[in-house]
Coordinates of C-alpha atoms and ligand atoms in Angstrom, one line a residue:
X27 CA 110.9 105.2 13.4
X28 CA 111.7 106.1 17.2
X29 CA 109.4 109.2 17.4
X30 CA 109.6 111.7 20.1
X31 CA 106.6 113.8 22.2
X32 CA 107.6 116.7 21.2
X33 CA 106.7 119.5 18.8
X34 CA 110.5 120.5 18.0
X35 CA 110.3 116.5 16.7
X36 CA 107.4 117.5 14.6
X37 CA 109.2 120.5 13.3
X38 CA 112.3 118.3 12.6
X39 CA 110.1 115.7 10.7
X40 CA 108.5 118.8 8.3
X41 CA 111.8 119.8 7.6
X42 CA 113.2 116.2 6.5
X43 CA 110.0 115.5 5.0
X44 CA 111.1 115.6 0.8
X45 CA 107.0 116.4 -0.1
X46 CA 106.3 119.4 2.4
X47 CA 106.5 121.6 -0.8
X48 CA 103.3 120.2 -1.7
X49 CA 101.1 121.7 1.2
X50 CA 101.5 125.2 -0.2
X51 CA 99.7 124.1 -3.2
X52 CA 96.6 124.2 -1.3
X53 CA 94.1 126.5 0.0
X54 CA 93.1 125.7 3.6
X55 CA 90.4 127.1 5.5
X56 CA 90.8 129.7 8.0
X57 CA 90.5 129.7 11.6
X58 CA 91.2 133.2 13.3
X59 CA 93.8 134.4 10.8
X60 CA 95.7 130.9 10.8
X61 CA 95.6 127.5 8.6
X62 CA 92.9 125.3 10.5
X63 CA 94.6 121.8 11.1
X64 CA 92.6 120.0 8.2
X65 CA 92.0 115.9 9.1
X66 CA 89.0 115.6 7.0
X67 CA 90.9 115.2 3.3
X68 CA 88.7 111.8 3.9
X69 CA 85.7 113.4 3.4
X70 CA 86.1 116.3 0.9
X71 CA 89.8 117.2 0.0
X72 CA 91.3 120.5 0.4
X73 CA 91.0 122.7 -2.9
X74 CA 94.5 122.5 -5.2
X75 CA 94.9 126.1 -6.4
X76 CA 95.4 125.1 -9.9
X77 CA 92.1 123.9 -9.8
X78 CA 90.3 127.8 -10.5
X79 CA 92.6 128.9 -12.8
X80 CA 91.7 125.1 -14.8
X81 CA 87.9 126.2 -14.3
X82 CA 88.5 129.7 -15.9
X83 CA 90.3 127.9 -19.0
X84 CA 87.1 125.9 -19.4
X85 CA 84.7 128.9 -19.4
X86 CA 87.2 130.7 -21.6
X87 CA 87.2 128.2 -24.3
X88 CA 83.3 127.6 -23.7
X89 CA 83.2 131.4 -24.8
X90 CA 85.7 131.7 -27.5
X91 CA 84.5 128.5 -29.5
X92 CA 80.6 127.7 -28.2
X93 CA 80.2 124.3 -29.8
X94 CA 83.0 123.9 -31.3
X95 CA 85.3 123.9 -28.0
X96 CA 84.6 119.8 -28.1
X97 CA 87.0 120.0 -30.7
X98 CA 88.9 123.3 -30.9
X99 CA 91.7 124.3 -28.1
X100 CA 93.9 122.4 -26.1
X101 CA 91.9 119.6 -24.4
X102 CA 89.0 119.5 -27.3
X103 CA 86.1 118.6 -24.6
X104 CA 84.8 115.8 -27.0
X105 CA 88.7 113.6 -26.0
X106 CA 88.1 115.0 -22.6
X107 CA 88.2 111.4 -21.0
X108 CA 91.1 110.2 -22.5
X109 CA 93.1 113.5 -20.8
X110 CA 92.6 111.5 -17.4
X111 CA 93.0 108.1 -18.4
X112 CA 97.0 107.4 -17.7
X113 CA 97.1 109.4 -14.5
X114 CA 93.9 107.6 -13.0
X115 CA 95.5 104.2 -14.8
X116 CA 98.8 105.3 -12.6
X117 CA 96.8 105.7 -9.4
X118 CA 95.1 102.7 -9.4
X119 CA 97.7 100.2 -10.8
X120 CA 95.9 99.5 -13.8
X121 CA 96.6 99.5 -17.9
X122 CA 95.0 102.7 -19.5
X123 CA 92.9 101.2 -21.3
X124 CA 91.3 99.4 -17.8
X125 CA 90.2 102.9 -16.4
X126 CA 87.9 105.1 -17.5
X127 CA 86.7 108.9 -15.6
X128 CA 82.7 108.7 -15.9
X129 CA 79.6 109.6 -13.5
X130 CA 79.5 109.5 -10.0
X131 CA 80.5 106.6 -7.5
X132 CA 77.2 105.2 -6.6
X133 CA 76.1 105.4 -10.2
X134 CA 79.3 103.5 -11.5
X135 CA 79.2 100.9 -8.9
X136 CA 75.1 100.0 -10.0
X137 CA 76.8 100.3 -13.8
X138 CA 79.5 97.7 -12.5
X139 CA 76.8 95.3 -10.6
X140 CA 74.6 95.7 -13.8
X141 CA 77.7 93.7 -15.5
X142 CA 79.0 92.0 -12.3
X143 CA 76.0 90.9 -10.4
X144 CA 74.3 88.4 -13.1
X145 CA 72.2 85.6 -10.4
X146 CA 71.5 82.3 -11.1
X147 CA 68.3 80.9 -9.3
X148 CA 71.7 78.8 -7.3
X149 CA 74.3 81.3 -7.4
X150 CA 72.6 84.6 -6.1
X151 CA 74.5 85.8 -3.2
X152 CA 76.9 89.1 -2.5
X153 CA 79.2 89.0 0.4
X154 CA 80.3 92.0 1.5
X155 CA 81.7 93.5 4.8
X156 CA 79.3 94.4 7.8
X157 CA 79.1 97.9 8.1
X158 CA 79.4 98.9 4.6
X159 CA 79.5 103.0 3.9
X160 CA 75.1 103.4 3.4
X161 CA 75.5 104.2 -0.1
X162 CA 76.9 100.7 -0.7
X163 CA 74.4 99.3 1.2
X164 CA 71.4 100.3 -0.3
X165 CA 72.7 99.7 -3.9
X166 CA 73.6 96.0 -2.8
X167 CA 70.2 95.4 -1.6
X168 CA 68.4 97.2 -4.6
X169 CA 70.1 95.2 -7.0
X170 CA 69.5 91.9 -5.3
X171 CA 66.0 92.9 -5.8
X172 CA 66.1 94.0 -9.0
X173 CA 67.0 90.5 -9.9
X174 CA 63.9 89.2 -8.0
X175 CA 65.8 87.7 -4.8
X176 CA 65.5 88.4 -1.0
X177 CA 68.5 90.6 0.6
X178 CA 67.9 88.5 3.7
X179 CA 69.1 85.4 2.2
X180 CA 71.3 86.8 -0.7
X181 CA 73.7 89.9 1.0
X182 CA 75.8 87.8 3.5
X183 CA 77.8 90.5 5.6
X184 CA 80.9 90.0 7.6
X185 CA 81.2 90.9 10.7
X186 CA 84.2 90.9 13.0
X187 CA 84.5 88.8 15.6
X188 CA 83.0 89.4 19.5
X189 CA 84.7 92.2 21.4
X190 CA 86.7 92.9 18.0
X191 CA 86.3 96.3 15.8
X192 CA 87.5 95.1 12.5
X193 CA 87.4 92.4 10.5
X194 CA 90.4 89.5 10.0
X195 CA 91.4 88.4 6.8
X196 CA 90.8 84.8 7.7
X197 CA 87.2 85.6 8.8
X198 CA 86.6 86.7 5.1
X199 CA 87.7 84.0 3.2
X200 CA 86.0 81.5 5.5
X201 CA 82.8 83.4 4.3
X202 CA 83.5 83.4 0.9
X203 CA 84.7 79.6 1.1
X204 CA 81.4 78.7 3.5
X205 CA 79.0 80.8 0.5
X206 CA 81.2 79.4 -2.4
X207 CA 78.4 77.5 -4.2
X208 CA 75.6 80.3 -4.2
X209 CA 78.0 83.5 -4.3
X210 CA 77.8 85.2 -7.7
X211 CA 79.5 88.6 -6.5
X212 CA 82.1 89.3 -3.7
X213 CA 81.9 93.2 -3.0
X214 CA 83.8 94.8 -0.3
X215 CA 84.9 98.8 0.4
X216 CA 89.1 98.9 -0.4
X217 CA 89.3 101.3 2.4
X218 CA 86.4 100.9 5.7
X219 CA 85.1 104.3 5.9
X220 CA 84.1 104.2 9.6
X221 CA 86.9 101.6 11.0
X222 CA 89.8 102.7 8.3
X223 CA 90.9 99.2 8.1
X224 CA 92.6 98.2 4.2
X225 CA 91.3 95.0 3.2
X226 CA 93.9 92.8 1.8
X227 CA 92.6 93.1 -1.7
X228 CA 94.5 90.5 -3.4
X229 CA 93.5 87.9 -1.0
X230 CA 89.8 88.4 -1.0
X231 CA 90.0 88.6 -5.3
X232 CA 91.9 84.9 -5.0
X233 CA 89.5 83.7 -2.8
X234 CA 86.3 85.1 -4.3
X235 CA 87.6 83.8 -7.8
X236 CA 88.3 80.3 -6.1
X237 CA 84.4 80.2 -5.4
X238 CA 83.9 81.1 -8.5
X239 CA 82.5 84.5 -8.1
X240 CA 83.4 88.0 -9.3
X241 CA 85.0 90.4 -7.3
X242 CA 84.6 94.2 -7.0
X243 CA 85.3 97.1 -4.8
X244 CA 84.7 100.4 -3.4
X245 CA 87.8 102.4 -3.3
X246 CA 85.7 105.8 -2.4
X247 CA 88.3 105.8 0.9
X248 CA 91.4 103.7 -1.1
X249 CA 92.1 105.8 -4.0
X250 CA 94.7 108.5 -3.4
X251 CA 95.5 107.0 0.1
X252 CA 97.0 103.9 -0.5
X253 CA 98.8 101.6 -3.0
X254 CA 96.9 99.9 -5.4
X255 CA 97.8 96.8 -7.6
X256 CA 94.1 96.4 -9.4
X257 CA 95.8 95.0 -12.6
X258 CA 97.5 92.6 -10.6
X259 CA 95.4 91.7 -8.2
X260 CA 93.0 90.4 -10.7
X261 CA 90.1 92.0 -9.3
X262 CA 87.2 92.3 -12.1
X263 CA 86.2 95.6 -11.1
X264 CA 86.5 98.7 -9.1
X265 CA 84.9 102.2 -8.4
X266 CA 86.0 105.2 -6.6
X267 CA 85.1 109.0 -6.3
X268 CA 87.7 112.2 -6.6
X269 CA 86.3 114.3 -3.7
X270 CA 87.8 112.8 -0.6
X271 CA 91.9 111.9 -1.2
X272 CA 91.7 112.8 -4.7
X273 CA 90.6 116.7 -4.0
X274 CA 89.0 117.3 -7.0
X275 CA 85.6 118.7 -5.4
X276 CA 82.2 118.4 -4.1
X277 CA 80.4 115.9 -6.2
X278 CA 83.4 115.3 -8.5
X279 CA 83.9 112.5 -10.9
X280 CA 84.2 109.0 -10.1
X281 CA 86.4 106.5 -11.8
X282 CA 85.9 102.7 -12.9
X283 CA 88.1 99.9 -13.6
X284 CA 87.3 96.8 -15.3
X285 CA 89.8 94.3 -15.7
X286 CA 91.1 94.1 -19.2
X287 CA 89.9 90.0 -19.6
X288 CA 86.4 91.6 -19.4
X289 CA 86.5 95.1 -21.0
X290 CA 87.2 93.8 -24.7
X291 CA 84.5 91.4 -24.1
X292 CA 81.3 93.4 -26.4
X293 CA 79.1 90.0 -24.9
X294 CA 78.9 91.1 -21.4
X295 CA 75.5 92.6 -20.4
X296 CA 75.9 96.0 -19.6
X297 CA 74.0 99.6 -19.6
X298 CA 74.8 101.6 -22.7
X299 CA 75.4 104.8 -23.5
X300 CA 76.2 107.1 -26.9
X301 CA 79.3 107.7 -25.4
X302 CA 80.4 104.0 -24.7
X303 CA 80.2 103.9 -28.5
X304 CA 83.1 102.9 -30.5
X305 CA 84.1 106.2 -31.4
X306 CA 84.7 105.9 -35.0
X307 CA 81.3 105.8 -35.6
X308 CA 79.2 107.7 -33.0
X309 CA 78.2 110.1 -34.6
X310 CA 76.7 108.1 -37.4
X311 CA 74.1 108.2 -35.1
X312 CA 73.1 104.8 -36.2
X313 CA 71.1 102.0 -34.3
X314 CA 73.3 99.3 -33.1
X315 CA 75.4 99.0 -29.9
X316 CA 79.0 98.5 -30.4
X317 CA 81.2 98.9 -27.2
X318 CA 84.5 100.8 -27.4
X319 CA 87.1 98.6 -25.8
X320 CA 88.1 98.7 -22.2
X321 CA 86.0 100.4 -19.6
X322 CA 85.8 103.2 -21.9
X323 CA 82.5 101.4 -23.1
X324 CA 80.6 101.3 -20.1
X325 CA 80.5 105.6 -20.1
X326 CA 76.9 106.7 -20.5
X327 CA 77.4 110.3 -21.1
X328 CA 80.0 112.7 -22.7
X329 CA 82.1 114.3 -20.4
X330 CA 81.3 117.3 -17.6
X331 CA 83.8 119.2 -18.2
X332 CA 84.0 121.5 -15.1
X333 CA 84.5 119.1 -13.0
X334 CA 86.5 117.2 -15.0
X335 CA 89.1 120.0 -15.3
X336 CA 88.8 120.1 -11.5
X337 CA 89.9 116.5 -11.6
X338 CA 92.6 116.5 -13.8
X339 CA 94.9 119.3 -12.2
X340 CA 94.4 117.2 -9.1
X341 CA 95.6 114.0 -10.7
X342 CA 98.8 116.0 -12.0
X343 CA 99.3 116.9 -8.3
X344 CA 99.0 112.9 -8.0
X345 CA 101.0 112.3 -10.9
X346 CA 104.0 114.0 -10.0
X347 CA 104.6 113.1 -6.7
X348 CA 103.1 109.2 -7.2
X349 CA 101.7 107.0 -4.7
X350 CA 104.6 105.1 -3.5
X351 CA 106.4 108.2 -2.3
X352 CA 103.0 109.4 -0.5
X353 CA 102.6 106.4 1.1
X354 CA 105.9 106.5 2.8
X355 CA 105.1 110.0 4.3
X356 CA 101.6 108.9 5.2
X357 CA 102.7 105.9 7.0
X358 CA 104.7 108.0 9.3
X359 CA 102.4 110.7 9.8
X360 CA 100.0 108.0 10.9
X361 CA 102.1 106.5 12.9
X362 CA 103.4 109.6 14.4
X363 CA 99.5 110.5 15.4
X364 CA 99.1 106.9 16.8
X365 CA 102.7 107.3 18.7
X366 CA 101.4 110.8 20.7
X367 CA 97.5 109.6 21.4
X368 CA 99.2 106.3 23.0
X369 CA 101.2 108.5 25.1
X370 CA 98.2 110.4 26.1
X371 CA 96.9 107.5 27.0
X372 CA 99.5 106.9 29.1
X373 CA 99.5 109.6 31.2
X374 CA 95.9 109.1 32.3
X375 CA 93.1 109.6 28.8
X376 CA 91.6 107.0 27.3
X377 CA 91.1 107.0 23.5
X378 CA 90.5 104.3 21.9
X379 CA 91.8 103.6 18.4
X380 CA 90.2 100.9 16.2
X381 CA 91.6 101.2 13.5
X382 CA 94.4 98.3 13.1
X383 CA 98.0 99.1 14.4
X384 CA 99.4 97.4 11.5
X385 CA 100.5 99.9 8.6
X386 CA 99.4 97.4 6.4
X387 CA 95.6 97.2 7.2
X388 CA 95.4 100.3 7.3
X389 CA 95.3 104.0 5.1
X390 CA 96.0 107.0 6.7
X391 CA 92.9 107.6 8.8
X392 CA 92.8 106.9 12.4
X393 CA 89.2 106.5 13.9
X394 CA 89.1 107.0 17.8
X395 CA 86.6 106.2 20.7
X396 CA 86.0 108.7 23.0
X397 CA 84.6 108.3 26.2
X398 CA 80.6 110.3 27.4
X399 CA 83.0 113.4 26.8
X400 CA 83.1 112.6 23.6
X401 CA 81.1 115.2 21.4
X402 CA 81.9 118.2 23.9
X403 CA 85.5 117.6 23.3
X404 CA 84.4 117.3 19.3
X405 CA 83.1 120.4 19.6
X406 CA 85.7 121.7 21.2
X407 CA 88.5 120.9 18.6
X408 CA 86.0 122.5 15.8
X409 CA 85.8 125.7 17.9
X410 CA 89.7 126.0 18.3
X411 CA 90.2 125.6 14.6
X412 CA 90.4 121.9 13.9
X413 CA 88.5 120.1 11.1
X414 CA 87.8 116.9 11.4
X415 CA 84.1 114.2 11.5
X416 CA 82.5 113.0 14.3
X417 CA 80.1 109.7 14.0
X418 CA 77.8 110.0 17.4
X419 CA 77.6 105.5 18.0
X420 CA 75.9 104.7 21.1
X421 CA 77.3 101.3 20.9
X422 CA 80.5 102.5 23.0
X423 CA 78.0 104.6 25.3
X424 CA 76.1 107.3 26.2
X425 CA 76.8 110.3 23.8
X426 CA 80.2 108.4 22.8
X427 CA 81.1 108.2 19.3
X428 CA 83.7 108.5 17.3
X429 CA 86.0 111.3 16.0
X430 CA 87.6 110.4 12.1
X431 CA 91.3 111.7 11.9
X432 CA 93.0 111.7 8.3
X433 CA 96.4 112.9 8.3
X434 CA 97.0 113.4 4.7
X435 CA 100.1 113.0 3.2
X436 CA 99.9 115.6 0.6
X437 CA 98.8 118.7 2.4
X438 CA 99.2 117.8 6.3
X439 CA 102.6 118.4 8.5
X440 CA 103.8 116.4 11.7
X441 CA 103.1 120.1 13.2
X442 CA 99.2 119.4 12.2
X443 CA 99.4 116.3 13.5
X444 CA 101.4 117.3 17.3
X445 CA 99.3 120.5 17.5
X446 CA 95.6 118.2 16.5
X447 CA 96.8 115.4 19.7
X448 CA 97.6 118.1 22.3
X449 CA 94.5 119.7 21.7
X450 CA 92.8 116.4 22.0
X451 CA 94.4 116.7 25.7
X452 CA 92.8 119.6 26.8
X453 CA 90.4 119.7 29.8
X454 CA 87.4 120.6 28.6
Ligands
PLP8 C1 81.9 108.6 0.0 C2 81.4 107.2 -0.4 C3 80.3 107.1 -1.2 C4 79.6 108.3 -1.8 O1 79.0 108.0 -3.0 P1 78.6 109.1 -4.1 O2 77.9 108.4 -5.1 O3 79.9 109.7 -4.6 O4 77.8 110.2 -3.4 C5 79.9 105.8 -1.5 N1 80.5 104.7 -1.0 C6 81.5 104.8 -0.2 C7 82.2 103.6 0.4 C8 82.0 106.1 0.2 O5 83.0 106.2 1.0

């Protein structure tokens, strides 16, 4: 696309764009009477307005039927699960019965590794990428010493290379190749939260299974934002939340996939709940383990409903529109924002983007370097009605850092986008 520096260009863009339709089923935050240009749907999504009226349906049928709403109405609460299963399947790229809505993303992923991450006294180690979002971090290392090893020597991280931001594909599998006789687990984020760089996926699956390890992944920042093959791919398993592309709320559910080679395997160590119980018989109450099939027998718990219901009208949203189509938009929005901060650079600023150039390493965040100026012009943007994170990292100098820009496909216009990089222009 030949884009042009101009906001009647922008304009022009929202009005061929075929999903502009879906920004007005959104509620965004106000700044001085007006929409605030919203770049942080990689951090908590904007709020679908379906979502309350799906709340009040829950309460409603809480009150009408008490108990018996798990199986009266029109989503019984006790099937609640299965009412999410094809849409997340769709988003993902998986078979239904490979995806399951359950806990929260940390939680799942320590659920996965509890499956996933089985050491031998020779095969101990997780590679995973340098930098990981802390969350990650800290369950990789707990789990390495749950198992009685030393997360100096078993969590080999990759870092990129000298005067690089991001990591190359290459650099990877020469890890995993150099590691391949000790590593039991190859665990990398889909989407890097600081950098925004997409992993190629499918390679780092091929090569982890060539070591002869199993392969998971984060997709906290992949799901909703780009294209996902997990079927496919082969990868063993995967975890993501709902709050940050998927807009389904603070502290909203998280998802799992586990390939379908594993899922019907009832052998594989896991942590068990009532509610991965083959369902025929759970409420025999009986002693006695018996996973349902798929990833459905991994869930722990029945079903929280509220913010379940949250999820689901989000994943309609998802549903109908589907991720190739958003992809397209958000690959020129993206590059429309890189196109206008590399002309300001041009005429005299200096932002720095690391995230890759290449559409295909990449989702739809941008992360930029800014110079000492850095969190005055932050502050800036948030006082003239712009919304988006800032990651103070003395590594690029004294109160730099770096400012977190995702232009989301679903709710964010080439306006947003125009009116967000001339602000970034300002003197301040
Ligand atoms: C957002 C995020 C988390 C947060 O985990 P929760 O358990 O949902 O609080 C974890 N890991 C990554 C990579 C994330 O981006």
């Amino acid at each position: 696309m030949q884009y042009e520096n101009s906001l009647t260009f922008a304009q022009q863009l929202d009005q061929q764009d075929p999903l502009k339709s879906y920004r007005e089923k959104f509620h965004f935050p106000q700044h001085n009477g007006k929409d605030v240009i919203y770049l942080c749907g990689n951090s908590l999504g904007l709020q679908p307005k379906s979502v309350k009226n799906a709340l009040l349906a829950e309460l409603e049928q809480w009150k009408t039927y008490g108990v018996e709403g798990h199986f009266k109405g029109e989503m019984p609460w006790m099937y609640y699960h299965k009412f999410l299963t094809q849409q997340s399947a769709n988003l993902v790229g998986a078979k239904p019965e490979e995806v399951v809505v359950m806990n929260t993303l940390t939680t799942n992923l320590h659920l996965m590794m509890v499956s996933f991450y089985r050491p031998t006294k020779d095969r101990f180690k997780i590679i995973m990428e340098g930098g990981a979002f802390p969350s990650d971090q800290y369950a990789l290392e707990t789990q390495v010493r749950f198992h009685g090893f030393d997360p100096e020597s078993a969590i080999v991280e990759v870092h990129p290379r000298e005067g690089e931001t991001t990591l190359r594909t290459e650099d990877i599998l020469e890890v995993i190749k150099t590691h391949s006789d000790q590593t039991a687990l190859v665990m990398f984020g889909g989407v890097n939260y600081f950098t925004g760089q997409w992993y190629d996926l499918k390679a780092i699956a091929e090569a982890g299974h060539a070591a002869g390890a199993n392969v998971g992944f984060d997709l906290a920042h992949a799901a909703g934002n780009v294209v996902l093959k997990l079927h496919d791919w082969n990868i063993d398993f995967a975890v993501w939340c709902s709050y940050k592309y998927l807009n389904s709320g603070p502290g909203g559910p998280s998802g799992a996939f586990v390939h379908e080679r594993h899922g019907n395997n009832p052998e594989l160590p896991r942590f068990a709940g009532w509610w991965g119980h083959d369902e025929d018989s759970r409420f025999l109450m009986k002693k006695g383990f018996i996973p349902m099939k798929g990833a459905a027998g991994w869930q722990l718990s029945n079903a929280q409903i509220f913010s379940f219901a949250a999820h689901k009208v989000s994943l309609d949203i998802f549903d109908e529109v589907g991720m190739e189509a958003l992809r397209i938009k958000s690959e020129l929005l993206t590059g429309f924002m890189e196109f206008l901060i590399n002309e300001a650079n041009q005429s005299g600023y200096s932002f720095n983007i690391i995230t890759p150039k290449n559409a295909k390493d990449r989702g739809c965040q941008l992360s930029i370097i800014t110079d000492e100026s850095g969190k005055e012009l932050f502050n800036f943007l948030t006082e003239n009605g712009v919304i988006a994170d800032w990651r103070e990292d003395n590594l690029y100098g004294k109160n730099a850092g770096v400012i977190r820009v995702a232009s989301v496909p679903l709710y964010n216009s080439f306006e947003d986008v125009f009116n967000f990089v001339e602000m970034l222009k300002k003197d301040i």
